[in-house]
Short mmCIF file of C-alpha atoms in Angstrom, two decimals:
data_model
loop_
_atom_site.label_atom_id
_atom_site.label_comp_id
_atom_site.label_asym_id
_atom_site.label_seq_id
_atom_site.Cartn_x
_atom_site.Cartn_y
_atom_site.Cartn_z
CA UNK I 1 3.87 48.26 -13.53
CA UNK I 2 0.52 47.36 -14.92
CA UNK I 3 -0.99 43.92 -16.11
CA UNK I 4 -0.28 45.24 -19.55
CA UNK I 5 3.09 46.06 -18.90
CA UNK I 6 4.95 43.23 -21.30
CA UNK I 7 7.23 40.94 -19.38
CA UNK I 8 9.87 38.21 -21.15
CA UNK I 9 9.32 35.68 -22.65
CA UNK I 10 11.57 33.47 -21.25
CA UNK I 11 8.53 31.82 -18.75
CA UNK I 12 6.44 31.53 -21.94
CA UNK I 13 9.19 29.52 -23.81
CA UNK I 14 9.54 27.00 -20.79
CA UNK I 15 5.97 26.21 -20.93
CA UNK I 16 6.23 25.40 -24.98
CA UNK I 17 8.69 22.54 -23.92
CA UNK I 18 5.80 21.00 -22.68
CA UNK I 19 6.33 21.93 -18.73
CA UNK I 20 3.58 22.09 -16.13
CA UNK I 21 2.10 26.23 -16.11
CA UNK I 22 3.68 25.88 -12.05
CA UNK I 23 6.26 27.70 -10.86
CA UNK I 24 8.17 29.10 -8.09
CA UNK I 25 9.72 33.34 -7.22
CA UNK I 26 12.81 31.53 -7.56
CA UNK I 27 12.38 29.53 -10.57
CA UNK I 28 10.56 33.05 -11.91
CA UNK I 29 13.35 35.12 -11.14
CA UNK I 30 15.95 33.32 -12.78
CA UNK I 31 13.46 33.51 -16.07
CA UNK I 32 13.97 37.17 -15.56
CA UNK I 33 10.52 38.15 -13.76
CA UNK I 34 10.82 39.37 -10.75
CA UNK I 35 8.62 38.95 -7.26
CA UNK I 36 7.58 41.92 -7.35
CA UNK I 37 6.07 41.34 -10.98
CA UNK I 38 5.22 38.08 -10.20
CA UNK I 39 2.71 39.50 -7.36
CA UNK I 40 1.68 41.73 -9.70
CA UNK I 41 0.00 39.12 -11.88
CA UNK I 42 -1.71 37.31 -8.97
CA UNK I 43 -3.76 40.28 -8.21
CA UNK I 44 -7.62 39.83 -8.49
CA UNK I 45 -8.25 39.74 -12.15
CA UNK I 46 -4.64 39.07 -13.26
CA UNK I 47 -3.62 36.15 -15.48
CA UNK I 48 -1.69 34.55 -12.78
CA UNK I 49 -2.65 32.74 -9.58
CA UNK I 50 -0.66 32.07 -6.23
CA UNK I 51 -2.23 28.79 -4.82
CA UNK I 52 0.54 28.24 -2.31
CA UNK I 53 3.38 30.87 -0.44
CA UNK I 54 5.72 31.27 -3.08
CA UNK I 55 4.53 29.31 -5.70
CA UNK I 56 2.50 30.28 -8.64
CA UNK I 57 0.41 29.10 -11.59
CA UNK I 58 0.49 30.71 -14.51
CA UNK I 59 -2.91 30.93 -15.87
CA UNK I 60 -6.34 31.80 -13.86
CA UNK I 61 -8.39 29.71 -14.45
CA UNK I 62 -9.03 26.29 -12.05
CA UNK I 63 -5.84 24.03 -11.68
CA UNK I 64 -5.88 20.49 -13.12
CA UNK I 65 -5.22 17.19 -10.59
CA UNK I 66 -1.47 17.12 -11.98
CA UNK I 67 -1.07 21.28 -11.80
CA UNK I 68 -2.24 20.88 -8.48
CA UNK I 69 0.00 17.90 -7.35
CA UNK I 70 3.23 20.23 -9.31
CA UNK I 71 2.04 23.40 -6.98
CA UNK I 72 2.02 20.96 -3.70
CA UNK I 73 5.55 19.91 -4.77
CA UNK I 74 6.90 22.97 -5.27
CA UNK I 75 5.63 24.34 -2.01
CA UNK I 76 7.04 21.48 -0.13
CA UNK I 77 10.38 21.25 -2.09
CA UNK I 78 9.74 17.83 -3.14
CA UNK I 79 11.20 15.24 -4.66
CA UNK I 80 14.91 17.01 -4.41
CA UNK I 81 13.98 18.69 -0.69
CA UNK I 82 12.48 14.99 0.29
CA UNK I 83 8.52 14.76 0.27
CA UNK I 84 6.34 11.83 -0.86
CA UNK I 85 2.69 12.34 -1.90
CA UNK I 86 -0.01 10.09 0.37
CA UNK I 87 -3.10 9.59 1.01
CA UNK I 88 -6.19 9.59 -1.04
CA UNK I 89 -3.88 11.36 -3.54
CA UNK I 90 -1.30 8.58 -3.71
CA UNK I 91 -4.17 6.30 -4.24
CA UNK I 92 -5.58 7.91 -6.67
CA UNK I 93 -2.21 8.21 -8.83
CA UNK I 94 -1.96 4.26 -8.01
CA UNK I 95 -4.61 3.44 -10.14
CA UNK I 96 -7.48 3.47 -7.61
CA UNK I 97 -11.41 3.89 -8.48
CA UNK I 98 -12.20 4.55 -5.60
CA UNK I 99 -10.29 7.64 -4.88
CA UNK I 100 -11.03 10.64 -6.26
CA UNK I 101 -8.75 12.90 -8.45
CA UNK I 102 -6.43 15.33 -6.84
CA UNK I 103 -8.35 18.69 -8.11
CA UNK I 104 -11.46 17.34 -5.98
CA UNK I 105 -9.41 17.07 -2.49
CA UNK I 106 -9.31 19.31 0.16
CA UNK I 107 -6.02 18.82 1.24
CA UNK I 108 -3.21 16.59 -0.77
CA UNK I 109 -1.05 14.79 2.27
CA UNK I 110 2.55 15.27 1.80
CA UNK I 111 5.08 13.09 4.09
CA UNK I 112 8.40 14.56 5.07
CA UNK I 113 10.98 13.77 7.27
CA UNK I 114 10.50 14.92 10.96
CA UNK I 115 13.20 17.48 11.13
CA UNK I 116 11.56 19.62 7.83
CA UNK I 117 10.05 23.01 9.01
CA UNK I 118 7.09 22.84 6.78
CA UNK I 119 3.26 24.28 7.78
CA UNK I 120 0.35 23.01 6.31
CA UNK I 121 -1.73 25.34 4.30
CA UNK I 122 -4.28 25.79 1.36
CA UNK I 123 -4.32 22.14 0.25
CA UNK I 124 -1.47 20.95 1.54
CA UNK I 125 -1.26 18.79 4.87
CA UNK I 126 2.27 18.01 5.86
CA UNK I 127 2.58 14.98 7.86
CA UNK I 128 5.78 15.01 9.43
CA UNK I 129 7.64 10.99 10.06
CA UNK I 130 10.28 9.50 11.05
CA UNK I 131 10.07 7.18 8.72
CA UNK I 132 10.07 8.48 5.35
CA UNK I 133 9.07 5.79 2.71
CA UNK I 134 10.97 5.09 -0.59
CA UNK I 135 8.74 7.12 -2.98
CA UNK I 136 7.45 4.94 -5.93
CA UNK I 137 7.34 6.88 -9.14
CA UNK I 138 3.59 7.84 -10.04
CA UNK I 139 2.86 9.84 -13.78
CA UNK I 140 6.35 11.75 -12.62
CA UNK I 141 5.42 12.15 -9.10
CA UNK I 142 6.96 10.63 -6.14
CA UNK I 143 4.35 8.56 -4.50
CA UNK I 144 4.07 6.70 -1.10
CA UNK I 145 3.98 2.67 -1.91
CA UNK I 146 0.01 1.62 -1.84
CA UNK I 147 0.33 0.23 2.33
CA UNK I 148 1.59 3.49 3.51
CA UNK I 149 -1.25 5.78 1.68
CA UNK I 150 -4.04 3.84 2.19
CA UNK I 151 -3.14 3.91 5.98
CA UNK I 152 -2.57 7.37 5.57
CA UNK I 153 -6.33 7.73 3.83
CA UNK I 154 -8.09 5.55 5.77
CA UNK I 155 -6.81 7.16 9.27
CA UNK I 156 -8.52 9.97 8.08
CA UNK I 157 -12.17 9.17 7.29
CA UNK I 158 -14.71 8.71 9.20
CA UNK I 159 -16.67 6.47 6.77
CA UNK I 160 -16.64 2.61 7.52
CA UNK I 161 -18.05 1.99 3.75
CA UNK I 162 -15.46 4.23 2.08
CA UNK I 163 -12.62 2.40 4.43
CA UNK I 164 -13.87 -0.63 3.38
CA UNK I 165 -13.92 0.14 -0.67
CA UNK I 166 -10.09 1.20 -0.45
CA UNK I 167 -9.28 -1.61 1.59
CA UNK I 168 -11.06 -4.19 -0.96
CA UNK I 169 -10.02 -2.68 -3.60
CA UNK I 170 -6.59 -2.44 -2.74
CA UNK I 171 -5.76 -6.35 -2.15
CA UNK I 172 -9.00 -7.54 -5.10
CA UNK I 173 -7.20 -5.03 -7.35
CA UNK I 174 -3.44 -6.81 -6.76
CA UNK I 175 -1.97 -3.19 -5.43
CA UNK I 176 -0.49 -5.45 -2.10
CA UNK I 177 -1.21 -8.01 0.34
CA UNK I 178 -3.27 -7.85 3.01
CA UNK I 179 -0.49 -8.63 5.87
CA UNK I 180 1.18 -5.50 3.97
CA UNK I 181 -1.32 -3.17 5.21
CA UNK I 182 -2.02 -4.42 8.31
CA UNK I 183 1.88 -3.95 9.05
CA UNK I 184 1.18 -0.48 8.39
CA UNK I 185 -1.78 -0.23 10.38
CA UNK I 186 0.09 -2.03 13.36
CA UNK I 187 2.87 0.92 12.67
CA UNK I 188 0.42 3.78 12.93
CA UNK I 189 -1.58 2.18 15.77
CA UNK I 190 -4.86 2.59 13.71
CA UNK I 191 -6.39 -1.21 14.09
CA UNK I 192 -7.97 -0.39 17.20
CA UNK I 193 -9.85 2.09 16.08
CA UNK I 194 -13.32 1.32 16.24
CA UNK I 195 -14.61 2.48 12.43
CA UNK I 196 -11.58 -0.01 11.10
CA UNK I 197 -12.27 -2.98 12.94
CA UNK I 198 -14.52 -4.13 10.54
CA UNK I 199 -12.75 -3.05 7.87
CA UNK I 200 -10.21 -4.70 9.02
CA UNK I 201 -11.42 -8.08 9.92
CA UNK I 202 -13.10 -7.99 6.51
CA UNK I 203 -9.65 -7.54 5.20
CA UNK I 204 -8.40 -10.17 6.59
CA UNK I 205 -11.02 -12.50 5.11
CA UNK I 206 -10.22 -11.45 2.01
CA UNK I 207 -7.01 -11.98 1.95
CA UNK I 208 -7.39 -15.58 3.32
CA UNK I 209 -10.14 -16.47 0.51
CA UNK I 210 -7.63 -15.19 -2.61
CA UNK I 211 -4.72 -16.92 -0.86
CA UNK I 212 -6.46 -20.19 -0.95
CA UNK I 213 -8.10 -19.48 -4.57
CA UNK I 214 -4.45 -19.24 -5.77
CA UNK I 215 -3.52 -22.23 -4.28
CA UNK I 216 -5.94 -23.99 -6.18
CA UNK I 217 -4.59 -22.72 -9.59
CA UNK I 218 -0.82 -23.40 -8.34
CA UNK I 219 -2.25 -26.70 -7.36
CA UNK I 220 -4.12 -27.55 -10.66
CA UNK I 221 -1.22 -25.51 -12.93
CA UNK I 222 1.53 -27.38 -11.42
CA UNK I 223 0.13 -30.61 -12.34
CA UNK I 224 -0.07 -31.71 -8.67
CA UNK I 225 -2.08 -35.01 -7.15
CA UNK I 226 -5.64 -33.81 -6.16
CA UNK I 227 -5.55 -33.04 -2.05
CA UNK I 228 -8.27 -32.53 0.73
CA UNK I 229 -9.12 -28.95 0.64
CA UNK I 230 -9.32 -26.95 4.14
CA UNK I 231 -9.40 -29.82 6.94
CA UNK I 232 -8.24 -30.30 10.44
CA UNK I 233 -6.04 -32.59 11.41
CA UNK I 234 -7.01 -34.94 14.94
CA UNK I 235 -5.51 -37.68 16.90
CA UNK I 236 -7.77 -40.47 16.70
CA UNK I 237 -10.31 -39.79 19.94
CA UNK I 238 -7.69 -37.33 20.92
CA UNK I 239 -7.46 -33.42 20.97
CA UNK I 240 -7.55 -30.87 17.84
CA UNK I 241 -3.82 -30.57 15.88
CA UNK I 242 -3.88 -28.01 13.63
CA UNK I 243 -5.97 -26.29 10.31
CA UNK I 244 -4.73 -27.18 7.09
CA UNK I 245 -5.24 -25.40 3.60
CA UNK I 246 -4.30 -28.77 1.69
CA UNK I 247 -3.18 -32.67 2.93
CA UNK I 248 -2.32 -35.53 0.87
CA UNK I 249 -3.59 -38.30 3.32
CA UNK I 250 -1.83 -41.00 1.51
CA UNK I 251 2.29 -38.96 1.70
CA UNK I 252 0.56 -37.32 4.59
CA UNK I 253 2.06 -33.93 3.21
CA UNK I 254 0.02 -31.02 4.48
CA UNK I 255 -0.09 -27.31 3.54
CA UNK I 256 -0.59 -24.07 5.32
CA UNK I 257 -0.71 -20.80 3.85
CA UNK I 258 0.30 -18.17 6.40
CA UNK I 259 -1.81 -15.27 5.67
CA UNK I 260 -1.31 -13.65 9.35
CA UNK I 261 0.34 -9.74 9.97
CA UNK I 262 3.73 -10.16 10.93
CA UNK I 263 4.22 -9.58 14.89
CA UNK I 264 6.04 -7.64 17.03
CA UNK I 265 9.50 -9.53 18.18
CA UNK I 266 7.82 -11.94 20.59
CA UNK I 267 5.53 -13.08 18.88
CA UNK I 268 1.46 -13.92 20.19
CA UNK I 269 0.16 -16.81 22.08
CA UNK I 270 -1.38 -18.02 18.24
CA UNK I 271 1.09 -17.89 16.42
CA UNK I 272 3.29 -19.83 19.07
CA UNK I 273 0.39 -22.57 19.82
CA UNK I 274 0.30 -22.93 15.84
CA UNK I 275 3.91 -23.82 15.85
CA UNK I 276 3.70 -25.70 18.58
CA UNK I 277 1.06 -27.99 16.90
CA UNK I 278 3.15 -27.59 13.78
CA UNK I 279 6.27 -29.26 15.92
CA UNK I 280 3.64 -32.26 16.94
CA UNK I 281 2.32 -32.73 13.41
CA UNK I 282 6.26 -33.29 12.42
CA UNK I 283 6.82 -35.65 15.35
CA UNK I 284 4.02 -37.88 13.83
CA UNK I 285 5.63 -37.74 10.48
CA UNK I 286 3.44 -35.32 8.12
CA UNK I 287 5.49 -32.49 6.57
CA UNK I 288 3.83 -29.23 6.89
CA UNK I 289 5.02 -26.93 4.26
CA UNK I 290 4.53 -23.29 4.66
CA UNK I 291 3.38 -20.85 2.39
CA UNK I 292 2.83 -17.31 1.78
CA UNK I 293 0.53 -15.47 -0.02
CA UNK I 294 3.06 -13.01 -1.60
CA UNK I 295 4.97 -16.44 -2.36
CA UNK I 296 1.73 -17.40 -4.44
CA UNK I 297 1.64 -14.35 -6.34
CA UNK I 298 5.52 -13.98 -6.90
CA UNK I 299 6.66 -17.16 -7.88
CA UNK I 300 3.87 -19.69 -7.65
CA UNK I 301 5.81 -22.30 -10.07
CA UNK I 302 8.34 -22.56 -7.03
CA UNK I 303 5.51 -22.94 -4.55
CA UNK I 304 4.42 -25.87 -6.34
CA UNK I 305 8.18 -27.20 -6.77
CA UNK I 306 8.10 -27.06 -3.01
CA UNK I 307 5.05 -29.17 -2.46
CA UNK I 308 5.95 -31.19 -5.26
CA UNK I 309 9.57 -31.91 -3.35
CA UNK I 310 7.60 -32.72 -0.44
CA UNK I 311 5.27 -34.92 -1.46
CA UNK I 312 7.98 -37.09 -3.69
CA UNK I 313 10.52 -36.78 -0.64
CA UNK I 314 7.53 -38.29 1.70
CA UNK I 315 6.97 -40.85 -0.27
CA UNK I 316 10.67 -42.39 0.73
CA UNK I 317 10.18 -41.76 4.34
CA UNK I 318 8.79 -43.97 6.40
CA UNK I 319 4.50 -44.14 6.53
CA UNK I 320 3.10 -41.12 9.53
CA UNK I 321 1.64 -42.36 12.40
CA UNK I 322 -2.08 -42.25 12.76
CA UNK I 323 -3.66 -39.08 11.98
CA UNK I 324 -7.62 -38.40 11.37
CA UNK I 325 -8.95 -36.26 8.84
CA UNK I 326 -11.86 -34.02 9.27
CA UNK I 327 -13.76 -31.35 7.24
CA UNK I 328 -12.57 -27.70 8.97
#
């Protein structure tokens, strides 16, 4: 058989229904071409190309992001044989500037379950897990959800500037929370690392500033009395009680947004001494009501409900006892 030798048409007609030019020997043989033939083609200075084992493009010329992406799928047997697309790919698919495309990686990370028998080659890097996220549909591919791959990109480079870009970009740009990817972080054991610290602590300032900036506009949206912004609460000549995002002196209602990672079962020695002084704030009669900053984003006419039930039931109850009032 030569390169001239005419084959059927049957592949050619699947690619006028508007299918990616990416196939597999066994998608190829029930079109009626062969492996044999198939190889054929992929010699040098055929028409077709083999990027991966057993999977094959059918032009020669360079692949695009999403031909690339198709051959990594194929290869891995994704979405039906269970794989999920991570990384700096994933990111890049979510909408991310500062990833680039697929068809300027290296390697495209591909998570599958544990138990797959799966190598890594060409551009593909199989991460094996046990915990296999729900893939979120991406331009028709299954994608990790933004935590996972950014974990899974910024585990990988080396660069404290880039790490920082994602991470900014991923909680300025609304993709997810900051506690959301420091869960993942936690999960992989990455925050320790000494390139992500930073990064990290950066992250969580962040996070804290758009928190509060939201609870300003739930504040001012929700047509709510005016309070004192970030103070600490005291006993008069006595010890420290507690940071506050917002307190209405006068219903002695305060508000704290919890912007922390979520813990390990246990807990920490902060988060226990802030309930603690939580538990003593009640005992003196100010309601502390907690909020989150997915809460503010969700549903932030039901965070102001709750203050707004707070500060109307507090103004029934009897008056708190002393507290002072300090700039944080």
């Amino acid at each position: 058989m030569t390169d001239n030798t005419p084959l059927t048409p049957r592949p050619l007609h699947r690619l006028a229904d508007g299918s990616p030019p990416v196939m597999t020997a066994a998608e190829l043989r029930r079109h009626g071409v062969p492996p044999a033939a198939a190889h054929e083609r992929c010699r040098p200075g055929g028409p077709w190309q083999m990027p991966l084992p057993g999977v094959f493009v059918l032009h020669n010329g360079p692949l695009t992001g999403a031909e690339t992406l198709h051959a990594v799928l194929r290869y891995t047997g994704g979405p039906q044989g269970q794989a999920v697309i991570s990384g700096l790919a994933a990111l890049d698919l979510h909408g991310f500037t500062g990833a680039p495309p697929p068809a300027a990686l290296d390697r495209v990370d591909v998570l599958v379950p544990r138990v797959r028998r799966l190598r890594s080659v060409g551009c593909v890097r199989i991460v094996r897990t046990h915990r296999l996220p729900e893939p979120v549909p991406r331009h028709g591919f299954p994608v990790a959800p933004v935590p996972r791959a950014l974990v899974d990109a910024v585990g990988r480079l080396p660069d404290e500037a880039t790490v920082h870009r994602l991470l900014a970009e991923a909680v300025r740009g609304g993709h997810c929370e900051p506690h959301e990817i420091l869960r993942e972080l936690a999960r992989a054991r990455l925050p320790g690392r000494p390139h992500l610290t930073v990064a990290v602590d950066a992250l969580v300032a962040e996070g804290r500033a758009l928190a509060e900036q939201r609870l300003l506009t739930v504040v001012h949206e929700g047509g709510l009395p005016v309070p004192c912004w970030n103070v600490g609460l005291w006993l008069p000549g006595g010890p420290f009680l507690c940071n506050v995002d917002a307190y209405w002196p006068e219903r002695a209602v305060a508000v704290d947004i919890d912007a922390r990672a979520p813990r390990q079962r246990g807990g920490s020695p902060d988060r226990a001494e802030t309930t603690r002084r939580h538990q003593t704030l009640t005992g003196l009669g100010v309601t502390v009501v907690r909020l989150t900053p997915r809460g503010l984003v969700d549903s932030p006419g039901a965070q102001a409900d709750a203050v707004r039930a707070a500060l109307r039931a507090a103004g029934r109850a009897p008056r708190a006892g002393s507290v002072v009032v300090l700039p944080r």
